[in-house]
XYZ file of C-alpha atoms in Angstrom:
627
model
C 1.313 -0.491 19.782
C 0.280 -3.981 18.757
C 1.100 -6.630 16.154
C 1.037 -5.963 12.412
C 1.344 -8.417 9.523
C 2.319 -7.161 6.059
C 1.748 -9.284 2.948
C 4.156 -8.800 0.039
C 3.206 -8.838 -3.628
C 5.212 -8.086 -6.731
C 4.095 -5.079 -8.738
C 3.965 -4.877 -12.555
C 7.482 -3.424 -12.670
C 8.998 -6.014 -10.369
C 8.817 -3.740 -7.349
C 7.593 -5.132 -4.031
C 4.381 -3.836 -2.512
C 3.394 -4.379 1.134
C -0.207 -4.576 2.308
C -1.224 -4.641 5.987
C -3.310 -7.668 6.982
C -3.709 -7.597 10.748
C -7.439 -7.999 11.372
C -7.975 -9.718 14.710
C -4.444 -9.283 16.082
C -4.081 -7.709 19.554
C -3.058 -4.256 20.702
C -0.413 -3.907 23.398
C 3.345 -4.155 23.883
C 4.923 -7.241 22.308
C 8.475 -8.369 21.596
C 8.702 -12.018 20.488
C 6.847 -13.169 17.351
C 7.289 -16.621 15.817
C 5.537 -18.013 12.764
C 4.710 -21.725 12.428
C 1.837 -23.860 11.167
C 0.859 -25.207 14.570
C -2.651 -26.278 13.458
C -1.328 -28.025 10.291
C -3.693 -26.398 7.810
C -0.955 -25.233 5.458
C -0.969 -21.588 6.584
C 1.567 -19.967 8.905
C 0.142 -19.150 12.331
C 1.624 -16.883 15.014
C 2.827 -17.155 18.594
C 3.306 -13.761 20.267
C 5.118 -12.874 23.505
C 4.099 -9.785 25.484
C 6.732 -7.686 27.253
C 5.954 -4.429 29.050
C 8.513 -4.246 31.920
C 6.224 -5.510 34.629
C 2.820 -5.178 32.992
C 3.071 -7.796 30.254
C 0.005 -9.759 29.264
C 1.467 -13.212 28.633
C 1.616 -15.447 25.541
C -0.823 -15.557 22.615
C -1.375 -18.013 19.773
C -3.195 -16.745 16.685
C -4.619 -18.931 13.922
C -4.259 -17.786 10.321
C -7.559 -17.737 8.404
C -8.012 -17.121 4.677
C -4.362 -16.424 3.937
C -3.982 -13.872 6.741
C -7.248 -12.065 5.963
C -8.341 -12.747 9.564
C -6.450 -13.839 12.698
C -8.238 -15.763 15.472
C -6.935 -16.214 19.006
C -6.355 -19.856 19.981
C -4.668 -19.296 23.341
C -6.555 -21.661 25.647
C -4.178 -22.625 28.472
C -1.497 -20.016 27.741
C -0.572 -17.526 30.507
C -2.504 -14.257 30.259
C -0.064 -12.182 32.304
C 3.696 -11.873 32.781
C 6.577 -10.604 30.614
C 8.136 -12.860 27.963
C 10.651 -11.375 25.523
C 10.934 -14.323 23.112
C 9.521 -17.739 22.230
C 10.436 -20.705 20.058
C 8.229 -23.362 18.440
C 8.883 -27.057 17.774
C 7.645 -30.556 18.576
C 9.378 -30.914 21.935
C 7.520 -33.953 23.276
C 7.398 -35.856 19.971
C 3.619 -36.191 19.781
C 3.363 -34.679 16.298
C 2.070 -31.306 17.535
C 4.085 -28.104 17.845
C 4.908 -26.830 21.328
C 6.051 -23.419 22.634
C 9.225 -22.806 24.658
C 9.451 -19.432 26.409
C 10.860 -17.824 29.556
C 9.920 -15.138 32.074
C 11.942 -11.972 31.604
C 10.919 -9.406 34.233
C 9.792 -8.936 37.846
C 8.130 -11.976 39.350
C 7.921 -13.854 36.044
C 10.782 -16.358 36.339
C 12.170 -19.420 34.638
C 11.752 -21.554 31.522
C 8.277 -22.725 30.557
C 7.066 -25.182 27.889
C 3.485 -25.037 26.608
C 2.566 -28.338 24.933
C 0.141 -28.018 22.022
C -2.537 -30.422 20.887
C -2.867 -28.944 17.369
C -6.271 -27.320 17.857
C -5.293 -24.243 19.876
C -5.268 -25.773 23.367
C -2.015 -25.622 25.352
C -0.757 -27.211 28.585
C 2.062 -25.222 30.216
C 4.683 -26.559 32.635
C 7.983 -25.437 34.180
C 8.763 -28.789 35.761
C 12.455 -29.726 35.586
C 13.719 -26.189 34.906
C 15.642 -23.856 37.208
C 13.375 -21.194 38.669
C 14.022 -17.681 40.009
C 16.078 -16.737 36.944
C 15.030 -14.276 34.277
C 15.843 -15.222 30.665
C 15.754 -13.281 27.403
C 16.712 -15.290 24.272
C 15.074 -18.737 23.896
C 15.574 -21.232 21.050
C 15.278 -24.931 20.171
C 17.745 -27.312 18.541
C 18.984 -30.900 18.620
C 22.261 -30.092 20.378
C 23.235 -33.651 21.348
C 22.186 -35.339 18.100
C 19.624 -37.703 19.641
C 16.803 -36.587 17.339
C 14.914 -34.615 19.997
C 14.683 -30.859 20.460
C 16.660 -29.316 23.328
C 16.245 -25.811 24.785
C 18.829 -23.002 24.992
C 18.293 -19.660 26.734
C 20.276 -16.588 27.754
C 20.206 -15.575 31.430
C 19.342 -12.005 32.321
C 20.021 -12.369 36.068
C 22.300 -14.476 38.307
C 25.429 -13.258 36.534
C 24.156 -13.894 33.002
C 25.369 -16.683 30.705
C 23.888 -19.343 28.443
C 22.084 -22.468 29.612
C 21.106 -25.601 27.667
C 18.532 -28.195 28.763
C 18.654 -31.606 27.147
C 15.345 -33.118 26.182
C 14.602 -36.020 28.606
C 12.646 -37.922 25.951
C 14.315 -41.270 25.188
C 13.341 -41.385 21.521
C 13.008 -38.975 18.654
C 9.521 -38.138 17.392
C 8.442 -39.971 14.246
C 8.814 -38.034 11.002
C 5.965 -35.638 10.327
C 3.899 -36.486 7.236
C 3.695 -33.875 4.479
C 1.307 -33.509 1.541
C 0.939 -31.001 -1.292
C -1.969 -30.546 -3.717
C -0.472 -30.301 -7.220
C -3.675 -29.984 -9.288
C -5.834 -27.940 -9.576
C -3.315 -25.149 -8.962
C -3.328 -21.364 -8.812
C -4.890 -19.742 -11.872
C -6.463 -22.882 -13.335
C -9.990 -22.618 -14.705
C -12.223 -25.718 -14.739
C -15.557 -26.077 -16.443
C -18.372 -26.750 -14.008
C -19.769 -30.255 -14.432
C -16.594 -31.639 -16.031
C -14.392 -34.357 -14.564
C -10.781 -33.812 -13.510
C -8.172 -35.657 -11.475
C -7.140 -34.048 -8.200
C -3.437 -34.860 -7.774
C -1.122 -34.636 -4.784
C 2.318 -35.592 -3.566
C 2.893 -37.044 -0.094
C 6.245 -37.314 1.627
C 7.794 -38.149 4.977
C 5.645 -39.651 7.709
C 5.130 -43.353 8.342
C 3.080 -45.211 5.684
C 0.497 -46.309 4.897
C -1.427 -43.017 4.668
C -5.117 -42.214 4.833
C -6.040 -39.203 2.722
C -9.139 -37.007 2.596
C -9.875 -34.351 -0.057
C -12.216 -31.404 0.465
C -12.900 -28.168 -1.400
C -13.669 -24.581 -0.435
C -15.418 -21.773 -2.319
C -14.229 -18.972 -0.020
C -10.441 -19.066 -0.488
C -9.979 -21.684 2.225
C -11.862 -19.996 5.047
C -14.009 -23.134 5.292
C -13.955 -26.555 3.631
C -17.538 -27.781 3.926
C -17.601 -29.976 0.804
C -16.003 -33.414 0.593
C -14.418 -34.751 -2.581
C -13.267 -38.044 -1.102
C -12.557 -39.590 2.318
C -10.483 -42.528 3.546
C -8.348 -42.836 0.418
C -5.453 -45.211 1.084
C -1.925 -44.568 -0.160
C 0.517 -47.371 0.621
C 3.724 -45.399 0.089
C 4.790 -41.767 -0.049
C 4.671 -40.258 -3.524
C 2.146 -39.080 -6.074
C -1.557 -39.837 -5.868
C -4.742 -38.884 -7.706
C -8.527 -39.101 -7.435
C -11.198 -38.375 -10.045
C -13.419 -35.399 -9.176
C -16.722 -34.371 -10.734
C -16.381 -30.594 -10.580
C -19.489 -28.929 -9.112
C -21.691 -26.762 -11.321
C -20.851 -23.439 -9.679
C -19.296 -20.085 -10.638
C -16.490 -18.994 -8.349
C -12.957 -17.677 -8.638
C -12.038 -18.584 -5.047
C -12.176 -22.388 -5.127
C -9.361 -24.408 -3.598
C -8.760 -28.030 -2.631
C -7.245 -29.217 0.647
C -5.663 -32.612 1.310
C -5.513 -34.107 4.816
C -3.148 -36.983 5.492
C -2.930 -39.269 8.538
C 0.051 -41.619 8.766
C 0.216 -44.937 10.613
C 1.527 -43.169 13.746
C -1.662 -41.102 13.896
C 0.072 -37.889 12.891
C -2.018 -35.630 10.689
C -1.324 -32.669 8.438
C -3.594 -30.616 6.174
C -2.301 -28.652 3.210
C -4.465 -26.490 0.972
C -3.764 -25.464 -2.606
C -4.265 -22.002 -4.105
C -7.361 -20.396 -5.581
C -8.599 -21.560 -8.969
C -11.767 -20.883 -10.946
C -14.821 -22.987 -11.690
C -16.796 -21.532 -14.603
C -20.249 -22.697 -15.698
C -21.371 -19.602 -17.651
C -21.397 -19.633 -21.458
C -19.261 -16.896 -23.053
C -20.797 -14.046 -25.060
C -19.578 -11.465 -27.587
C -19.631 -7.885 -26.284
C -18.404 -5.818 -29.272
C -17.301 -6.296 -32.855
C -15.362 -4.317 -35.429
C -16.679 -3.284 -37.832
C -19.890 -2.753 -35.905
C -23.010 -4.474 -37.178
C -24.589 -2.476 -39.990
C -21.574 -0.215 -40.693
C -21.236 1.116 -44.256
C -18.280 2.465 -46.230
C -15.863 0.072 -44.549
C -12.360 -0.229 -45.980
C -11.780 -3.290 -48.146
C -8.655 -3.945 -46.029
C -10.368 -3.701 -42.663
C -9.477 -6.250 -39.985
C -12.207 -8.097 -38.087
C -12.081 -7.757 -34.306
C -14.325 -9.667 -31.881
C -14.341 -8.970 -28.148
C -15.680 -11.583 -25.691
C -16.805 -11.136 -22.099
C -14.198 -13.574 -20.759
C -10.962 -15.311 -21.698
C -11.465 -17.739 -24.541
C -9.897 -20.990 -25.656
C -7.411 -20.858 -28.512
C -9.654 -22.950 -30.787
C -12.270 -20.184 -30.813
C -10.732 -18.566 -33.896
C -11.639 -21.689 -35.914
C -15.307 -21.082 -35.053
C -15.324 -17.690 -36.844
C -16.252 -17.591 -40.554
C -17.131 -14.937 -43.166
C -19.448 -14.965 -46.155
C -20.121 -12.602 -49.086
C -19.243 -12.057 -52.726
C -15.685 -12.292 -53.938
C -13.270 -14.510 -52.084
C -13.360 -13.238 -48.460
C -10.818 -14.852 -46.138
C -10.091 -14.472 -42.403
C -6.498 -15.243 -41.378
C -3.689 -14.704 -38.866
C -5.735 -14.811 -35.650
C -4.165 -13.025 -32.668
C -5.351 -12.472 -29.117
C -5.048 -9.481 -26.796
C -6.792 -10.417 -23.571
C -10.376 -11.244 -24.536
C -10.069 -9.611 -27.981
C -9.609 -11.710 -31.138
C -8.163 -9.921 -34.209
C -8.287 -11.412 -37.708
C -6.727 -10.137 -40.933
C -8.942 -10.098 -44.031
C -8.451 -10.402 -47.779
C -10.519 -10.909 -50.944
C -13.075 -8.154 -50.242
C -14.887 -6.422 -53.119
C -16.020 -2.798 -53.117
C -19.639 -1.949 -52.266
C -20.252 -5.474 -50.975
C -22.000 -6.737 -47.850
C -20.168 -9.318 -45.719
C -21.403 -11.348 -42.753
C -19.180 -12.717 -39.962
C -20.477 -15.667 -37.951
C -19.106 -17.033 -34.670
C -20.527 -20.506 -34.128
C -21.210 -22.366 -30.893
C -17.855 -24.052 -31.407
C -16.314 -21.032 -29.668
C -15.414 -22.042 -26.078
C -14.126 -20.147 -23.085
C -10.748 -20.783 -21.444
C -12.023 -23.120 -18.742
C -11.173 -26.817 -19.149
C -12.591 -28.373 -21.255
C -14.562 -25.163 -21.940
C -18.088 -23.736 -21.992
C -19.481 -23.335 -25.511
C -21.299 -20.218 -26.638
C -25.014 -20.691 -26.130
C -25.841 -19.660 -29.706
C -24.215 -18.448 -32.899
C -23.456 -14.718 -33.229
C -23.488 -12.814 -36.543
C -22.765 -9.244 -37.662
C -22.594 -7.630 -41.087
C -20.942 -4.628 -42.736
C -20.677 -3.157 -46.232
C -17.456 -2.104 -47.927
C -16.994 1.284 -49.583
C -16.374 2.254 -53.175
C -12.860 0.941 -53.276
C -10.951 4.211 -52.925
C -7.908 4.019 -50.704
C -8.968 5.731 -47.463
C -6.673 8.106 -45.602
C -5.347 6.467 -42.432
C -5.906 8.154 -39.073
C -3.099 10.142 -37.421
C -2.345 11.384 -33.931
C -2.640 15.180 -34.121
C -2.273 16.200 -30.454
C -1.296 14.906 -27.030
C -1.515 16.158 -23.493
C 0.993 16.405 -21.889
C 3.038 17.323 -24.951
C 6.112 15.308 -25.909
C 9.058 15.705 -23.507
C 6.999 17.802 -21.080
C 8.572 17.992 -17.622
C 7.218 18.837 -14.205
C 3.825 17.338 -15.111
C 1.478 17.288 -12.117
C 1.065 13.793 -10.722
C -2.720 14.203 -10.741
C -2.845 14.914 -14.484
C -4.906 13.030 -17.056
C -3.697 12.228 -20.594
C -5.379 13.011 -23.903
C -4.754 11.842 -27.477
C -6.336 13.633 -30.428
C -6.887 11.791 -33.727
C -7.536 13.108 -37.213
C -10.555 10.836 -37.749
C -13.394 9.278 -35.807
C -11.941 6.208 -34.118
C -13.238 2.803 -33.109
C -13.345 2.914 -29.312
C -12.557 -0.694 -28.450
C -9.751 -1.193 -30.957
C -8.079 2.117 -30.153
C -8.236 1.689 -26.385
C -6.719 -1.760 -26.808
C -3.837 -0.229 -28.766
C -2.635 1.978 -25.868
C 0.625 0.956 -24.185
C 2.089 2.878 -21.238
C 5.380 2.330 -19.434
C 5.635 2.336 -16.472
C 2.170 0.831 -16.544
C -0.762 2.244 -14.573
C -4.502 1.576 -14.559
C -6.706 4.108 -16.335
C -10.297 4.786 -17.355
C -11.096 5.925 -20.924
C -13.374 8.758 -22.017
C -14.130 9.882 -25.596
C -15.128 13.377 -26.743
C -15.353 15.483 -29.908
C -17.121 12.845 -31.954
C -14.838 10.035 -30.799
C -11.718 11.845 -32.044
C -10.218 12.631 -28.596
C -9.369 9.873 -26.114
C -8.782 10.904 -22.485
C -7.039 8.567 -20.058
C -7.835 9.127 -16.395
C -5.330 7.354 -14.077
C -6.842 5.343 -11.230
C -4.498 7.125 -8.803
C -1.812 9.791 -8.834
C 1.105 9.092 -11.141
C 4.487 8.293 -9.634
C 6.427 11.531 -9.027
C 9.661 12.362 -10.860
C 9.086 9.529 -13.347
C 9.389 9.487 -17.127
C 6.365 7.860 -18.789
C 6.247 6.675 -22.394
C 2.894 6.282 -24.156
C 2.587 4.332 -27.407
C -0.479 4.111 -29.640
C 0.077 0.887 -31.573
C -0.759 0.646 -35.265
C -3.656 -1.607 -34.300
C -5.629 1.552 -33.420
C -8.462 1.764 -35.945
C -10.631 4.495 -37.375
C -14.345 3.777 -37.666
C -13.857 3.010 -41.378
C -11.405 0.202 -40.581
C -8.181 2.014 -41.471
C -5.308 1.841 -39.016
C -2.408 4.064 -38.057
C 0.447 3.782 -40.574
C 2.869 3.165 -37.691
C 2.932 3.282 -33.896
C 2.951 6.770 -32.354
C 5.033 7.374 -29.210
C 5.497 10.322 -26.904
C 6.965 10.776 -23.410
C 6.635 13.113 -20.452
C 8.113 13.385 -16.971
C 6.149 14.012 -13.798
C 7.237 16.546 -11.205
C 7.546 16.494 -7.445
C 4.662 15.286 -5.315
C 2.370 18.103 -4.149
C 3.315 20.056 -1.053
C 0.712 19.197 1.575
C 2.627 20.515 4.611
C 1.078 23.562 6.245
C 3.494 26.469 6.783
C 4.256 27.725 10.300
C 5.924 30.733 11.908
C 9.292 29.614 13.270
C 10.540 32.897 14.717
C 9.897 36.604 15.197
C 11.652 39.800 16.341
C 11.142 41.418 18.759
C 10.470 38.327 20.861
C 6.943 37.825 22.130
C 6.108 39.916 25.249
C 9.400 41.834 25.143
C 9.265 45.161 27.070
C 11.323 48.359 27.052
C 11.687 48.275 23.270
C 13.023 51.528 21.828
C 10.213 53.280 20.000
C 12.771 54.170 17.347
C 12.870 50.494 16.251
C 11.900 50.625 12.606
C 11.778 46.950 11.565
C 9.927 43.865 12.786
C 10.667 40.430 11.284
C 8.683 37.198 10.996
C 10.397 33.939 9.931
C 8.468 31.080 8.289
C 9.155 27.346 7.996
C 9.144 27.517 4.176
C 8.972 30.068 1.323
C 5.706 32.000 1.386
C 3.420 33.528 -1.195
C 4.123 37.255 -0.930
C 0.700 38.801 -1.748
C -1.397 36.531 0.490
C 1.058 36.731 3.385
C 1.411 40.514 3.283
C -2.375 40.871 3.138
C -2.682 38.706 6.274
C -0.509 41.017 8.464
C -2.269 43.304 10.978
C -0.663 45.634 13.586
C -3.035 47.093 16.179
C -0.980 50.240 17.055
C 1.732 52.102 15.255
C 1.958 52.146 11.483
C 3.119 49.613 8.875
C 5.209 51.566 6.372
C 6.250 48.756 4.050
C 7.277 45.085 3.695
C 10.275 43.352 2.118
C 11.302 39.674 1.801
C 14.608 37.973 2.537
C 16.192 34.503 2.581
C 14.268 33.080 -0.379
C 10.929 34.419 0.827
C 11.115 32.799 4.265
C 11.686 36.036 6.238
C 9.214 38.933 6.093
C 10.696 42.294 7.185
C 7.983 44.780 8.197
C 9.018 48.462 8.281
C 7.113 50.182 11.121
C 6.650 53.475 12.966
C 6.068 52.752 16.662
C 4.394 54.691 19.454
C 6.163 55.399 22.791
C 4.923 53.481 25.789
C 2.481 51.376 23.791
C 1.769 47.663 23.417
C 2.112 46.675 19.775
C 0.492 43.398 18.634
C 1.238 41.913 15.231
C -1.081 39.196 13.915
C -0.727 36.922 10.874
C -4.024 35.383 9.794
C -4.493 32.002 8.190
C -4.986 33.694 4.836
C -1.184 33.578 4.469
C -0.188 30.701 2.153
C 2.985 28.993 0.994
C 4.006 28.675 -2.643
C 1.677 25.640 -3.043
C -1.359 27.399 -1.619
C -1.295 25.716 1.789
C -2.632 28.100 4.423
C -0.826 28.947 7.641
C -1.518 26.148 10.109
C -3.044 28.570 12.624
C -3.271 32.276 13.328
C -0.049 33.635 14.849
C 0.401 36.759 16.953
C 3.029 38.299 19.219
C 3.357 41.608 21.064
C 6.019 43.894 22.508
C 5.907 47.084 24.559
C 7.895 50.262 23.797
C 9.650 52.308 26.479
C 7.763 55.117 28.312
C 8.837 58.693 27.341
C 10.943 60.820 29.774
C 9.250 64.234 30.309
C 11.526 67.343 30.755
C 10.717 70.954 32.115
C 13.106 73.491 30.565
C 16.756 72.962 29.777
C 18.222 73.355 33.333
C 18.683 70.243 35.445
C 17.216 72.253 38.340
C 13.941 72.596 36.431
C 13.599 68.835 36.259
C 11.422 66.791 38.588
C 14.707 65.165 39.630
C 16.136 68.470 40.974
C 15.617 67.640 44.685
C 17.476 64.389 44.286
C 20.343 66.137 42.526
C 20.657 68.747 45.332
C 20.644 66.043 48.001
C 23.405 64.176 46.160
C 25.532 67.342 45.996
C 25.141 68.006 49.723
C 26.132 64.454 50.612
C 29.290 64.773 48.520
C 30.173 68.279 49.729
C 29.613 67.802 53.478
C 32.749 65.736 54.206
C 34.877 68.108 52.217
C 33.652 71.160 54.189
C 34.217 69.331 57.477
C 37.868 68.522 56.690
C 38.512 72.088 55.609
C 37.110 73.440 58.932
C 39.367 71.210 61.055
C 42.381 72.337 59.091
C 41.898 75.901 60.266
């Protein structure tokens, strides 16, 4: 029991994924949960009502920290016992802070109660003016009489039931709450450390003029220790801006918060989303062709991979030199990888590619490379090289029932360039994978980060941008598909029945078959090997009902206890062992011993003679009287 929060994200295929995020929330029995930003920091907080039919633990307020990463109790002044099924939140007294309306719902917890908030997690609770000694269940707020103030409605659980409404006694509506939204920087932006940018916002509602403060966080909004500006004045609601000298830091969890106070003294804080501040100069991690490579195709592309996202103008900072008329053209980007077509190469000629410090990363306005980067390669004799081909795949095309824990392999006819070929892999539905190369960089293995989705058809495409080490590319994209099977069976089998029943007595020793029924089909060899009978003889075993019933042919002893045991060596079709050892016993009937063939030679002869005398005596007596 307790309170759980689940955060929703959208997966790569448009599907929704839910992630629990409940650190700090209480355990116990709860019923009413309401979300509202009662501390005005831009994140939804919680108010929770406990109900446990007489052992409830009151009302709780929890503050949202770091986008629900942590929840902190802010329940000072709230009742810590009593049963409350529901609650509602709104500014009941018009002071600009959210209040809680709730009601007792069980035992000695009676009546409507309002807990007035001060915005910082302190609450003052009162039931003054409300009918007591009534238990209520549903509670809500609304302006029922149109006077601009919030009234209370609740459903009665006792006193005959019904609905009751309480009009708010306040004579005037609360002033409009100010609102503010940071519009820049926004989620996903990347700013260059040390540069200057305008922080922009939009204010609305509230009573002008407004006083605005701007602060920034480097921990996703958990704290805002750094000030950008304070006491900025905005005469009217609308857009505003302030110039900011971005700090020289490196962080992907920076965000700006704006705090507004209107002329009525009402305040609200609203934080933006995470953006990046980048102060590190970009570097080149790999190139194609690699520096010093010989026998390169005269039609090879040039591929440069950087350690971070780059600005679009970076391609203009790349040049090539060498004999002939070498030209770089048609720049294209795939993540951090820049590809350039080439022309004008001569055979057996050395060429040098230079990336100047004019290359900048994707932050605004951008960090330049710290120094120029060069690499060289030499073309081959001018013969037309044979392009690489895909010669094998695992799983094979149109394979079905593929295990969800499988890896994928692609075999090529030539040694491949690792970076270019890995970047040419496309998989749908998409999943994360780790590459591994073997057999002289001719076989690429893809190891999924987790099990593949079951019963799903996957299509893998190797684009024609995959390159051999000599710079030649696939003639055309290569595609194959496969379908995964069911998820693995992880359920342990169990014995669900047996005959004779356990501890049964007076079983005929002529019984020639004992049966054991399982919860699922079993592996015959391992299950038969796991059967032991401590008296009598097992003659044979047969299977019925799709291998869920084991029939054991037996020869039993008279007057004996027979115990049959199945050890945990018995497995189901997936190799799962029996959950636990299972045994049962039964007892056969005692033999009846006889002496000769005459009833008079039996140990029961005296009883038979006595029975005859008792039957004959009356008959002899009647016959004597008749004489």
